[in-house]
mmCIF file of C-alpha atoms and ligand atoms in Angstrom:
data_model
loop_
_atom_site.group_PDB
_atom_site.id
_atom_site.type_symbol
_atom_site.label_atom_id
_atom_site.label_comp_id
_atom_site.label_asym_id
_atom_site.label_seq_id
_atom_site.Cartn_x
_atom_site.Cartn_y
_atom_site.Cartn_z
ATOM 1 C CA MET A 22 2.700 -63.268 74.335
ATOM 2 C CA THR A 23 -1.054 -63.779 74.179
ATOM 3 C CA THR A 24 -2.993 -62.054 71.428
ATOM 4 C CA THR A 25 -6.557 -61.120 70.677
ATOM 5 C CA SER A 26 -8.326 -61.697 67.390
ATOM 6 C CA THR A 27 -9.565 -58.427 65.871
ATOM 7 C CA ARG A 28 -11.904 -57.756 62.956
ATOM 8 C CA ALA A 29 -10.503 -55.441 60.307
ATOM 9 C CA TRP A 30 -10.440 -54.500 56.631
ATOM 10 C CA ALA A 31 -7.194 -54.929 54.735
ATOM 11 C CA ALA A 32 -5.538 -54.576 51.363
ATOM 12 C CA LEU A 33 -3.978 -57.949 50.520
ATOM 13 C CA ALA A 34 -2.059 -56.566 47.531
ATOM 14 C CA ALA A 35 -1.484 -53.192 45.851
ATOM 15 C CA ASP A 36 -3.813 -54.012 42.972
ATOM 16 C CA ARG A 37 -6.695 -55.386 45.039
ATOM 17 C CA PRO A 38 -9.597 -53.624 46.722
ATOM 18 C CA LEU A 39 -9.769 -53.802 50.504
ATOM 19 C CA GLU A 40 -11.674 -56.709 52.040
ATOM 20 C CA PRO A 41 -12.654 -58.078 55.459
ATOM 21 C CA PHE A 42 -9.691 -59.466 57.383
ATOM 22 C CA THR A 43 -8.870 -60.790 60.841
ATOM 23 C CA LEU A 44 -5.689 -59.703 62.586
ATOM 24 C CA THR A 45 -4.203 -60.427 65.982
ATOM 25 C CA ARG A 46 -3.373 -57.651 68.447
ATOM 26 C CA ARG A 47 -0.968 -58.081 71.332
ATOM 27 C CA GLU A 48 -2.371 -58.043 74.848
ATOM 28 C CA CYS A 49 -1.866 -54.771 76.702
ATOM 29 C CA GLY A 50 1.723 -54.585 78.030
ATOM 30 C CA PRO A 51 2.531 -52.669 81.242
ATOM 31 C CA LEU A 52 2.933 -49.363 79.369
ATOM 32 C CA ASP A 53 0.189 -49.917 76.785
ATOM 33 C CA VAL A 54 -3.315 -48.610 76.291
ATOM 34 C CA GLN A 55 -5.927 -50.715 74.475
ATOM 35 C CA LEU A 56 -8.697 -48.912 72.600
ATOM 36 C CA ASP A 57 -11.966 -50.285 71.292
ATOM 37 C CA ILE A 58 -12.193 -48.237 68.110
ATOM 38 C CA LEU A 59 -15.283 -46.105 67.451
ATOM 39 C CA PHE A 60 -14.286 -44.133 64.345
ATOM 40 C CA SER A 61 -11.442 -44.328 61.867
ATOM 41 C CA GLY A 62 -10.803 -41.620 59.262
ATOM 42 C CA ILE A 63 -9.750 -42.303 55.668
ATOM 43 C CA CYS A 64 -6.639 -40.298 54.732
ATOM 44 C CA HIS A 65 -5.331 -40.056 51.169
ATOM 45 C CA SER A 66 -2.086 -41.525 52.545
ATOM 46 C CA ASP A 67 -4.074 -44.739 53.106
ATOM 47 C CA ILE A 68 -4.783 -44.879 49.359
ATOM 48 C CA HIS A 69 -1.169 -44.082 48.386
ATOM 49 C CA GLN A 70 0.153 -46.858 50.628
ATOM 50 C CA ALA A 71 -2.564 -49.470 50.007
ATOM 51 C CA ARG A 72 -1.793 -49.055 46.288
ATOM 52 C CA GLY A 73 1.969 -49.122 46.740
ATOM 53 C CA GLU A 74 2.421 -45.591 45.335
ATOM 54 C CA TRP A 75 5.204 -44.603 47.730
ATOM 55 C CA GLY A 76 7.463 -47.561 47.040
ATOM 56 C CA ALA A 77 7.626 -50.625 49.274
ATOM 57 C CA SER A 78 4.354 -51.431 51.008
ATOM 58 C CA THR A 79 3.823 -54.453 53.254
ATOM 59 C CA PHE A 80 0.760 -56.658 52.778
ATOM 60 C CA PRO A 81 -1.650 -57.568 54.186
ATOM 61 C CA MET A 82 -2.111 -53.909 55.166
ATOM 62 C CA VAL A 83 -4.787 -52.603 57.503
ATOM 63 C CA PRO A 84 -4.657 -48.827 56.893
ATOM 64 C CA GLY A 85 -5.993 -46.099 59.157
ATOM 65 C CA HIS A 86 -4.233 -43.532 61.335
ATOM 66 C CA GLU A 87 -7.076 -41.277 62.419
ATOM 67 C CA ILE A 88 -8.442 -43.300 65.309
ATOM 68 C CA ILE A 89 -10.903 -42.415 68.051
ATOM 69 C CA GLY A 90 -11.857 -45.079 70.555
ATOM 70 C CA ARG A 91 -12.717 -45.899 74.128
ATOM 71 C CA VAL A 92 -10.051 -47.304 76.439
ATOM 72 C CA SER A 93 -10.887 -50.954 77.202
ATOM 73 C CA ALA A 94 -7.702 -51.974 79.079
ATOM 74 C CA VAL A 95 -4.586 -50.282 80.457
ATOM 75 C CA GLY A 96 -1.206 -51.695 81.489
ATOM 76 C CA ALA A 97 -0.164 -51.743 85.157
ATOM 77 C CA LYS A 98 2.207 -48.790 84.724
ATOM 78 C CA VAL A 99 -0.170 -46.563 82.742
ATOM 79 C CA THR A 100 -0.968 -43.363 84.664
ATOM 80 C CA ARG A 101 -2.736 -41.003 82.228
ATOM 81 C CA PHE A 102 -5.592 -43.224 80.996
ATOM 82 C CA ALA A 103 -8.249 -45.364 82.640
ATOM 83 C CA VAL A 104 -10.755 -47.854 81.263
ATOM 84 C CA GLY A 105 -13.727 -45.949 79.857
ATOM 85 C CA ASP A 106 -11.774 -42.840 78.768
ATOM 86 C CA LEU A 107 -12.054 -41.589 75.201
ATOM 87 C CA ALA A 108 -8.701 -41.576 73.435
ATOM 88 C CA GLY A 109 -7.111 -41.049 70.042
ATOM 89 C CA VAL A 110 -4.272 -42.543 68.007
ATOM 90 C CA GLY A 111 -2.636 -40.843 65.039
ATOM 91 C CA CYS A 112 0.152 -41.761 62.633
ATOM 92 C CA MET A 113 2.647 -43.129 65.189
ATOM 93 C CA VAL A 114 2.413 -45.877 67.803
ATOM 94 C CA ASP A 115 5.960 -45.929 69.221
ATOM 95 C CA SER A 116 9.521 -44.577 68.896
ATOM 96 C CA CYS A 117 12.854 -45.100 70.664
ATOM 97 C CA ARG A 118 12.182 -42.249 73.190
ATOM 98 C CA THR A 119 15.916 -41.662 73.728
ATOM 99 C CA CYS A 120 17.443 -40.214 70.506
ATOM 100 C CA GLY A 121 17.889 -36.472 70.002
ATOM 101 C CA SER A 122 14.632 -36.075 68.055
ATOM 102 C CA CYS A 123 12.610 -38.072 70.585
ATOM 103 C CA ALA A 124 14.189 -36.166 73.477
ATOM 104 C CA HIS A 125 13.243 -32.938 71.692
ATOM 105 C CA GLY A 126 9.657 -34.162 71.353
ATOM 106 C CA ASP A 127 9.778 -34.738 67.598
ATOM 107 C CA GLU A 128 8.888 -38.401 67.683
ATOM 108 C CA GLN A 129 8.102 -38.424 63.942
ATOM 109 C CA PHE A 130 11.823 -37.874 63.266
ATOM 110 C CA CYS A 131 13.047 -40.634 65.618
ATOM 111 C CA GLU A 132 16.601 -41.396 64.501
ATOM 112 C CA THR A 133 16.032 -45.141 64.689
ATOM 113 C CA GLY A 134 12.779 -44.823 62.741
ATOM 114 C CA VAL A 135 9.381 -44.251 64.314
ATOM 115 C CA ALA A 136 6.842 -47.099 64.507
ATOM 116 C CA TRP A 137 4.178 -45.913 62.056
ATOM 117 C CA THR A 138 0.625 -46.910 62.895
ATOM 118 C CA TYR A 139 0.478 -49.209 59.849
ATOM 119 C CA ASN A 140 2.688 -50.243 56.939
ATOM 120 C CA GLY A 141 5.599 -50.263 59.389
ATOM 121 C CA THR A 142 6.866 -52.345 62.276
ATOM 122 C CA GLU A 143 6.881 -52.132 66.032
ATOM 123 C CA MET A 144 10.225 -51.061 67.524
ATOM 124 C CA ASP A 145 11.354 -54.721 67.466
ATOM 125 C CA ARG A 146 11.577 -54.079 63.682
ATOM 126 C CA LYS A 147 9.861 -57.411 63.072
ATOM 127 C CA THR A 148 6.207 -57.227 64.083
ATOM 128 C CA PRO A 149 4.174 -55.461 61.399
ATOM 129 C CA THR A 150 1.925 -52.651 62.632
ATOM 130 C CA GLN A 151 -1.740 -52.589 61.553
ATOM 131 C CA GLY A 152 -3.967 -49.531 61.599
ATOM 132 C CA GLY A 153 -7.366 -48.233 62.475
ATOM 133 C CA TYR A 154 -9.626 -49.966 59.953
ATOM 134 C CA SER A 155 -10.247 -52.450 62.776
ATOM 135 C CA THR A 156 -12.158 -52.820 66.001
ATOM 136 C CA ARG A 157 -9.270 -52.633 68.466
ATOM 137 C CA VAL A 158 -5.738 -51.246 68.755
ATOM 138 C CA VAL A 159 -2.981 -51.469 71.394
ATOM 139 C CA VAL A 160 -0.629 -48.492 71.639
ATOM 140 C CA ALA A 161 2.166 -47.215 73.863
ATOM 141 C CA GLU A 162 0.688 -44.739 76.366
ATOM 142 C CA HIS A 163 2.984 -41.931 75.177
ATOM 143 C CA PHE A 164 1.371 -42.125 71.718
ATOM 144 C CA THR A 165 -2.200 -42.136 73.033
ATOM 145 C CA LEU A 166 -4.000 -38.781 72.854
ATOM 146 C CA LYS A 167 -6.599 -37.330 75.214
ATOM 147 C CA VAL A 168 -9.917 -36.502 73.576
ATOM 148 C CA PRO A 169 -11.149 -33.319 75.246
ATOM 149 C CA ALA A 170 -14.808 -33.037 76.230
ATOM 150 C CA GLY A 171 -17.091 -31.348 73.728
ATOM 151 C CA LEU A 172 -15.635 -32.783 70.522
ATOM 152 C CA ASP A 173 -17.958 -34.704 68.221
ATOM 153 C CA LEU A 174 -16.223 -38.082 68.021
ATOM 154 C CA ALA A 175 -16.571 -38.766 64.281
ATOM 155 C CA SER A 176 -15.450 -35.188 63.479
ATOM 156 C CA ALA A 177 -12.519 -35.510 65.874
ATOM 157 C CA ALA A 178 -11.002 -38.590 64.204
ATOM 158 C CA PRO A 179 -9.505 -36.644 61.251
ATOM 159 C CA LEU A 180 -7.747 -34.276 63.659
ATOM 160 C CA LEU A 181 -5.304 -37.113 64.391
ATOM 161 C CA CYS A 182 -3.752 -36.759 60.919
ATOM 162 C CA ALA A 183 -5.421 -34.125 58.705
ATOM 163 C CA GLY A 184 -5.717 -31.779 61.684
ATOM 164 C CA VAL A 185 -2.198 -32.024 63.037
ATOM 165 C CA THR A 186 -0.595 -32.141 59.573
ATOM 166 C CA THR A 187 -2.022 -28.702 58.787
ATOM 167 C CA TRP A 188 -1.767 -27.319 62.339
ATOM 168 C CA SER A 189 1.966 -28.031 62.531
ATOM 169 C CA PRO A 190 3.084 -25.990 59.477
ATOM 170 C CA LEU A 191 0.728 -23.129 60.390
ATOM 171 C CA LYS A 192 2.452 -22.997 63.786
ATOM 172 C CA GLN A 193 5.963 -23.547 62.390
ATOM 173 C CA TRP A 194 5.495 -20.586 60.043
ATOM 174 C CA ASN A 195 3.874 -18.452 62.726
ATOM 175 C CA CYS A 196 0.483 -18.007 61.094
ATOM 176 C CA LYS A 197 -1.217 -15.052 62.758
ATOM 177 C CA LYS A 198 -4.038 -12.555 62.493
ATOM 178 C CA GLY A 199 -4.073 -10.765 59.172
ATOM 179 C CA ASP A 200 -1.666 -13.117 57.376
ATOM 180 C CA ARG A 201 -2.659 -14.029 53.855
ATOM 181 C CA VAL A 202 -2.704 -17.819 53.701
ATOM 182 C CA GLY A 203 -3.305 -19.824 50.527
ATOM 183 C CA VAL A 204 -4.607 -23.388 50.874
ATOM 184 C CA VAL A 205 -4.079 -25.502 47.761
ATOM 185 C CA GLY A 206 -6.554 -28.396 47.379
ATOM 186 C CA LEU A 207 -9.811 -28.580 49.321
ATOM 187 C CA GLY A 208 -9.897 -32.177 50.537
ATOM 188 C CA GLY A 209 -9.393 -33.655 53.997
ATOM 189 C CA LEU A 210 -6.182 -31.786 54.827
ATOM 190 C CA GLY A 211 -7.164 -28.665 52.898
ATOM 191 C CA HIS A 212 -10.467 -28.146 54.675
ATOM 192 C CA MET A 213 -8.760 -28.481 58.059
ATOM 193 C CA ALA A 214 -6.081 -25.987 56.949
ATOM 194 C CA VAL A 215 -8.865 -23.526 56.092
ATOM 195 C CA LYS A 216 -10.645 -23.958 59.431
ATOM 196 C CA LEU A 217 -7.451 -23.754 61.490
ATOM 197 C CA ALA A 218 -5.879 -20.804 59.654
ATOM 198 C CA ALA A 219 -9.176 -18.876 59.769
ATOM 199 C CA ALA A 220 -9.465 -19.581 63.511
ATOM 200 C CA MET A 221 -5.930 -18.172 63.909
ATOM 201 C CA GLY A 222 -7.160 -14.948 62.276
ATOM 202 C CA ALA A 223 -5.603 -15.380 58.838
ATOM 203 C CA GLU A 224 -7.237 -14.230 55.607
ATOM 204 C CA VAL A 225 -7.565 -17.550 53.807
ATOM 205 C CA THR A 226 -7.765 -18.128 50.057
ATOM 206 C CA VAL A 227 -8.622 -21.579 48.716
ATOM 207 C CA LEU A 228 -6.915 -22.533 45.444
ATOM 208 C CA SER A 229 -8.935 -25.380 43.980
ATOM 209 C CA THR A 230 -9.460 -27.313 40.774
ATOM 210 C CA SER A 231 -13.146 -27.788 41.688
ATOM 211 C CA ARG A 232 -15.314 -24.739 41.041
ATOM 212 C CA GLY A 233 -18.178 -26.472 42.850
ATOM 213 C CA LYS A 234 -16.390 -26.140 46.208
ATOM 214 C CA GLU A 235 -16.619 -22.325 46.393
ATOM 215 C CA VAL A 236 -19.667 -22.135 48.659
ATOM 216 C CA ASP A 237 -18.181 -24.728 51.013
ATOM 217 C CA ALA A 238 -14.819 -22.948 51.092
ATOM 218 C CA LYS A 239 -16.476 -19.744 52.295
ATOM 219 C CA ARG A 240 -18.582 -21.636 54.844
ATOM 220 C CA LEU A 241 -15.408 -23.298 56.174
ATOM 221 C CA GLY A 242 -13.854 -19.888 56.783
ATOM 222 C CA ALA A 243 -12.114 -18.846 53.555
ATOM 223 C CA ALA A 244 -12.378 -15.197 52.544
ATOM 224 C CA ASN A 245 -11.563 -15.964 48.905
ATOM 225 C CA PHE A 246 -11.809 -18.828 46.442
ATOM 226 C CA GLU A 247 -9.845 -19.165 43.211
ATOM 227 C CA VAL A 248 -10.004 -21.801 40.488
ATOM 228 C CA THR A 249 -6.545 -22.928 39.419
ATOM 229 C CA SER A 250 -7.508 -24.378 36.058
ATOM 230 C CA GLU A 251 -7.482 -20.812 34.708
ATOM 231 C CA ARG A 252 -4.028 -19.385 34.034
ATOM 232 C CA ALA A 253 -5.289 -15.836 34.701
ATOM 233 C CA THR A 254 -5.781 -16.822 38.356
ATOM 234 C CA PHE A 255 -2.023 -17.036 38.902
ATOM 235 C CA LYS A 256 -1.461 -13.594 37.355
ATOM 236 C CA LYS A 257 -4.116 -12.092 39.556
ATOM 237 C CA LEU A 258 -2.644 -13.695 42.687
ATOM 238 C CA ALA A 259 1.001 -12.759 41.972
ATOM 239 C CA ARG A 260 2.881 -11.843 45.207
ATOM 240 C CA ARG A 261 -0.233 -12.336 47.323
ATOM 241 C CA PHE A 262 0.494 -14.885 50.059
ATOM 242 C CA ASP A 263 2.601 -14.916 53.208
ATOM 243 C CA LEU A 264 2.169 -18.664 53.461
ATOM 244 C CA ILE A 265 0.823 -21.428 51.238
ATOM 245 C CA ILE A 266 -0.142 -24.871 52.534
ATOM 246 C CA ASP A 267 -0.091 -27.260 49.551
ATOM 247 C CA THR A 268 -2.206 -30.355 50.279
ATOM 248 C CA VAL A 269 -2.457 -31.698 46.718
ATOM 249 C CA SER A 270 -2.147 -35.471 46.323
ATOM 250 C CA ALA A 271 -1.411 -35.528 42.555
ATOM 251 C CA GLU A 272 0.919 -33.943 40.009
ATOM 252 C CA HIS A 273 0.710 -30.114 39.732
ATOM 253 C CA ASP A 274 3.016 -27.260 38.742
ATOM 254 C CA LEU A 275 4.717 -25.947 41.893
ATOM 255 C CA ASN A 276 6.282 -23.031 39.979
ATOM 256 C CA ALA A 277 2.882 -21.513 39.253
ATOM 257 C CA TYR A 278 1.955 -21.510 42.953
ATOM 258 C CA LEU A 279 5.369 -20.205 44.062
ATOM 259 C CA GLY A 280 4.696 -17.104 41.975
ATOM 260 C CA THR A 281 1.783 -16.241 44.255
ATOM 261 C CA LEU A 282 4.080 -15.822 47.291
ATOM 262 C CA ARG A 283 5.130 -12.358 48.408
ATOM 263 C CA PRO A 284 8.873 -11.809 48.850
ATOM 264 C CA TYR A 285 10.146 -14.006 51.720
ATOM 265 C CA GLY A 286 6.860 -15.916 51.691
ATOM 266 C CA ALA A 287 6.855 -19.701 52.195
ATOM 267 C CA MET A 288 5.092 -22.558 50.489
ATOM 268 C CA VAL A 289 4.889 -25.721 52.588
ATOM 269 C CA LEU A 290 4.267 -29.065 50.925
ATOM 270 C CA VAL A 291 2.193 -31.490 52.947
ATOM 271 C CA GLY A 292 0.586 -33.332 50.018
ATOM 272 C CA VAL A 293 2.684 -36.196 48.653
ATOM 273 C CA PRO A 294 2.174 -36.702 44.902
ATOM 274 C CA PRO A 295 3.764 -40.015 43.901
ATOM 275 C CA LYS A 296 5.955 -38.375 41.202
ATOM 276 C CA PRO A 297 8.669 -35.722 41.822
ATOM 277 C CA ALA A 298 7.843 -32.178 40.660
ATOM 278 C CA PRO A 299 10.356 -29.914 38.872
ATOM 279 C CA VAL A 300 11.107 -26.566 40.530
ATOM 280 C CA ALA A 301 12.827 -23.789 38.564
ATOM 281 C CA ALA A 302 15.539 -21.978 40.546
ATOM 282 C CA PHE A 303 14.063 -18.629 39.504
ATOM 283 C CA SER A 304 10.718 -19.584 41.069
ATOM 284 C CA LEU A 305 12.496 -19.359 44.427
ATOM 285 C CA ILE A 306 15.232 -16.822 43.745
ATOM 286 C CA GLY A 307 12.860 -14.083 42.649
ATOM 287 C CA GLY A 308 11.574 -12.739 45.963
ATOM 288 C CA ASN A 309 13.746 -14.975 48.184
ATOM 289 C CA ARG A 310 10.848 -17.376 48.395
ATOM 290 C CA ARG A 311 11.007 -20.522 50.482
ATOM 291 C CA LEU A 312 9.807 -24.002 49.632
ATOM 292 C CA ALA A 313 9.461 -26.333 52.606
ATOM 293 C CA GLY A 314 7.837 -29.568 53.709
ATOM 294 C CA SER A 315 6.184 -30.750 56.866
ATOM 295 C CA SER A 316 5.646 -34.267 58.201
ATOM 296 C CA ILE A 317 2.489 -34.812 60.280
ATOM 297 C CA GLY A 318 3.287 -33.279 63.686
ATOM 298 C CA ASN A 319 4.665 -34.493 66.988
ATOM 299 C CA ILE A 320 2.607 -35.854 69.878
ATOM 300 C CA ARG A 321 2.505 -32.513 71.711
ATOM 301 C CA GLU A 322 1.218 -30.777 68.554
ATOM 302 C CA THR A 323 -1.373 -33.529 68.097
ATOM 303 C CA GLN A 324 -2.688 -32.907 71.605
ATOM 304 C CA ASP A 325 -2.539 -29.146 70.956
ATOM 305 C CA VAL A 326 -4.730 -29.357 67.846
ATOM 306 C CA LEU A 327 -7.276 -31.551 69.665
ATOM 307 C CA ASP A 328 -7.400 -29.038 72.533
ATOM 308 C CA PHE A 329 -7.555 -26.046 70.157
ATOM 309 C CA CYS A 330 -10.442 -27.609 68.231
ATOM 310 C CA ALA A 331 -12.352 -28.358 71.438
ATOM 311 C CA ALA A 332 -11.824 -24.793 72.659
ATOM 312 C CA ASN A 333 -12.856 -23.294 69.304
ATOM 313 C CA LYS A 334 -15.665 -25.773 68.595
ATOM 314 C CA LEU A 335 -13.982 -27.079 65.454
ATOM 315 C CA GLY A 336 -13.889 -30.497 63.867
ATOM 316 C CA ALA A 337 -13.698 -32.037 60.425
ATOM 317 C CA ASP A 338 -16.706 -32.063 58.088
ATOM 318 C CA VAL A 339 -17.253 -35.787 57.811
ATOM 319 C CA GLU A 340 -19.269 -38.325 55.873
ATOM 320 C CA VAL A 341 -19.566 -41.403 58.088
ATOM 321 C CA VAL A 342 -19.501 -44.616 56.034
ATOM 322 C CA PRO A 343 -19.715 -48.341 56.809
ATOM 323 C CA ALA A 344 -16.677 -50.555 56.141
ATOM 324 C CA ALA A 345 -18.368 -51.950 53.035
ATOM 325 C CA LYS A 346 -18.003 -48.499 51.424
ATOM 326 C CA ILE A 347 -14.234 -48.095 51.920
ATOM 327 C CA ASN A 348 -13.391 -48.933 48.309
ATOM 328 C CA GLU A 349 -16.085 -46.593 47.016
ATOM 329 C CA ALA A 350 -14.768 -43.856 49.314
ATOM 330 C CA TYR A 351 -11.264 -44.342 47.833
ATOM 331 C CA GLU A 352 -12.657 -43.932 44.305
ATOM 332 C CA ARG A 353 -14.585 -40.827 45.288
ATOM 333 C CA MET A 354 -11.486 -39.262 46.888
ATOM 334 C CA LEU A 355 -9.559 -39.887 43.676
ATOM 335 C CA LYS A 356 -12.261 -37.926 41.824
ATOM 336 C CA ASN A 357 -11.971 -35.035 44.342
ATOM 337 C CA ASP A 358 -15.453 -35.981 45.524
ATOM 338 C CA VAL A 359 -14.969 -35.900 49.278
ATOM 339 C CA ARG A 360 -16.848 -33.422 51.497
ATOM 340 C CA TYR A 361 -14.448 -33.371 53.303
ATOM 341 C CA ARG A 362 -13.365 -36.529 55.114
ATOM 342 C CA PHE A 363 -14.734 -40.063 55.049
ATOM 343 C CA VAL A 364 -14.819 -41.610 58.503
ATOM 344 C CA ILE A 365 -15.587 -45.303 59.015
ATOM 345 C CA ASP A 366 -18.024 -46.363 61.723
ATOM 346 C CA ALA A 367 -15.960 -49.085 63.442
ATOM 347 C CA SER A 368 -19.055 -51.050 64.482
ATOM 348 C CA THR A 369 -19.297 -52.111 60.808
ATOM 349 C CA PHE A 370 -15.894 -53.838 60.501
HETATM 350 P P1 NAP B 28 -7.876 -35.603 49.622
HETATM 351 O O1 NAP B 28 -8.911 -35.509 50.674
HETATM 352 O O2 NAP B 28 -8.052 -36.573 48.522
HETATM 353 O O3 NAP B 28 -7.637 -34.122 49.036
HETATM 354 C C1 NAP B 28 -6.705 -33.838 48.038
HETATM 355 C C2 NAP B 28 -7.205 -32.623 47.249
HETATM 356 O O4 NAP B 28 -6.177 -32.235 46.334
HETATM 357 C C3 NAP B 28 -8.390 -32.892 46.362
HETATM 358 O O5 NAP B 28 -9.633 -32.848 47.030
HETATM 359 C C4 NAP B 28 -8.275 -31.794 45.323
HETATM 360 O O6 NAP B 28 -8.812 -30.574 45.815
HETATM 361 C C5 NAP B 28 -6.759 -31.611 45.192
HETATM 362 N N1 NAP B 28 -6.239 -32.264 43.990
HETATM 363 C C6 NAP B 28 -6.336 -33.573 43.660
HETATM 364 N N2 NAP B 28 -5.724 -33.812 42.479
HETATM 365 C C7 NAP B 28 -5.246 -32.609 42.052
HETATM 366 C C8 NAP B 28 -4.486 -32.197 40.926
HETATM 367 N N3 NAP B 28 -4.133 -33.070 39.970
HETATM 368 N N4 NAP B 28 -4.138 -30.889 40.809
HETATM 369 C C9 NAP B 28 -4.491 -30.013 41.760
HETATM 370 N N5 NAP B 28 -5.214 -30.352 42.860
HETATM 371 C C10 NAP B 28 -5.568 -31.631 42.999
HETATM 372 O O7 NAP B 28 -6.464 -35.983 50.296
HETATM 373 P P2 NAP B 28 -5.920 -35.674 51.773
HETATM 374 O O8 NAP B 28 -6.260 -36.825 52.651
HETATM 375 O O9 NAP B 28 -6.260 -34.295 52.144
HETATM 376 O O10 NAP B 28 -4.339 -35.801 51.523
HETATM 377 C C11 NAP B 28 -3.689 -34.902 50.650
HETATM 378 C C12 NAP B 28 -2.236 -35.295 50.480
HETATM 379 O O11 NAP B 28 -1.543 -35.098 51.720
HETATM 380 C C13 NAP B 28 -2.010 -36.765 50.119
HETATM 381 O O12 NAP B 28 -0.952 -36.838 49.174
HETATM 382 C C14 NAP B 28 -1.581 -37.378 51.451
HETATM 383 O O13 NAP B 28 -0.801 -38.538 51.296
HETATM 384 C C15 NAP B 28 -0.787 -36.249 52.030
HETATM 385 N N6 NAP B 28 -0.583 -36.312 53.482
HETATM 386 C C16 NAP B 28 0.623 -35.881 53.948
HETATM 387 C C17 NAP B 28 0.870 -35.837 55.303
HETATM 388 C C18 NAP B 28 2.180 -35.295 55.818
HETATM 389 O O14 NAP B 28 2.579 -35.653 56.914
HETATM 390 N N7 NAP B 28 2.851 -34.436 55.085
HETATM 391 C C19 NAP B 28 -0.117 -36.250 56.196
HETATM 392 C C20 NAP B 28 -1.345 -36.663 55.686
HETATM 393 C C21 NAP B 28 -1.574 -36.684 54.319
HETATM 394 P P3 NAP B 28 -9.635 -29.565 44.847
HETATM 395 O O15 NAP B 28 -10.850 -30.323 44.423
HETATM 396 O O16 NAP B 28 -9.908 -28.433 45.750
HETATM 397 O O17 NAP B 28 -8.713 -29.205 43.732
HETATM 398 ZN ZN1 ZN B 29 -2.909 -39.233 57.097
HETATM 399 ZN ZN1 ZN B 30 13.975 -41.767 68.801
#
């Protein structure tokens, strides 16, 4: 198979900063779409994986799964995309398409293992996948998303992960007008959770460790803002929420947040702290509370959140950075200093 040489930035080891790198992409197969990348978001999952915090990581690793680009080639059997179209790629680039989960449209739960956009392999289980911190990507058509007209392209990139990862649990738990929704952590995922839940009519409360984010939280659509470093906050919020979306990337006490759920309320974990967190049985038993998780979202949900954001004039609040600032962006995210998603301008790779 012929390949094309592609400029990128990669982590060569878990303890090394990212650096310029050249990778090879396959030529467009009959069912593939090739994108020339315009913008690539920086997700905290990129940091976790580039630093080997979730167990085995494969190096060299080109992270990035919030990709917006322009179609530069299509395979002979591609029907939904043409050269020149805008398109997006999220966390998945392929799956088996035949197992029960795939047939049900939940590609992320493919029983043979989905092909993640990076730090994984293609479905041949040999060829490593490489992500969006690069100038070009080749993806199966089924995993290529339409970018509706009217979206700002840099602000749309984070919808491919941060957007769908918060959209999916809001939909799964039937978020609706008047619901009291708590969003824990105001970073990339958290700020999208606020925008989406507010647009669905919920009364949103941000639970943050950063007092300085209050004005932003209200501007993003939150009705209330609470600082979690004060114990009194949890007393005040006891039995408040119908639904909590927990986006926190580091260790925190789940029991304290569970106490802010009303009876039968649900707290959904989307953040992935590297260490397990203890949960007391009584935190759940009192009030029949539910603790759940949610993994990104399927391809249909990814298209839905793009369409919803176009219709409601929503997008991420982004700080566009050149490739040379990726490592600095990582450090700033680790200090909770992101307002609210870094997006890399792909012309700088
Ligand atoms: P981010 O932009 O860095 O935001 C994380 C936020 O969590 C921070 O801004 C901060 O908000 C809060 N936080 C950080 N450390 C904290 C601590 N020790 N205690 C309490 N709050 C803390 O990260 P992100 O890109 O939104 O990603 C968040 C998490 O979701 C990551 O673990 C990522 O891997 C995971 N993720 C999961 C999925 C999925 O499919 N489930 C998909 C994408 C990402 P405040 O300043 O407001 O406190
Ligand atoms: Zn992500
Ligand atoms: Zn499958």
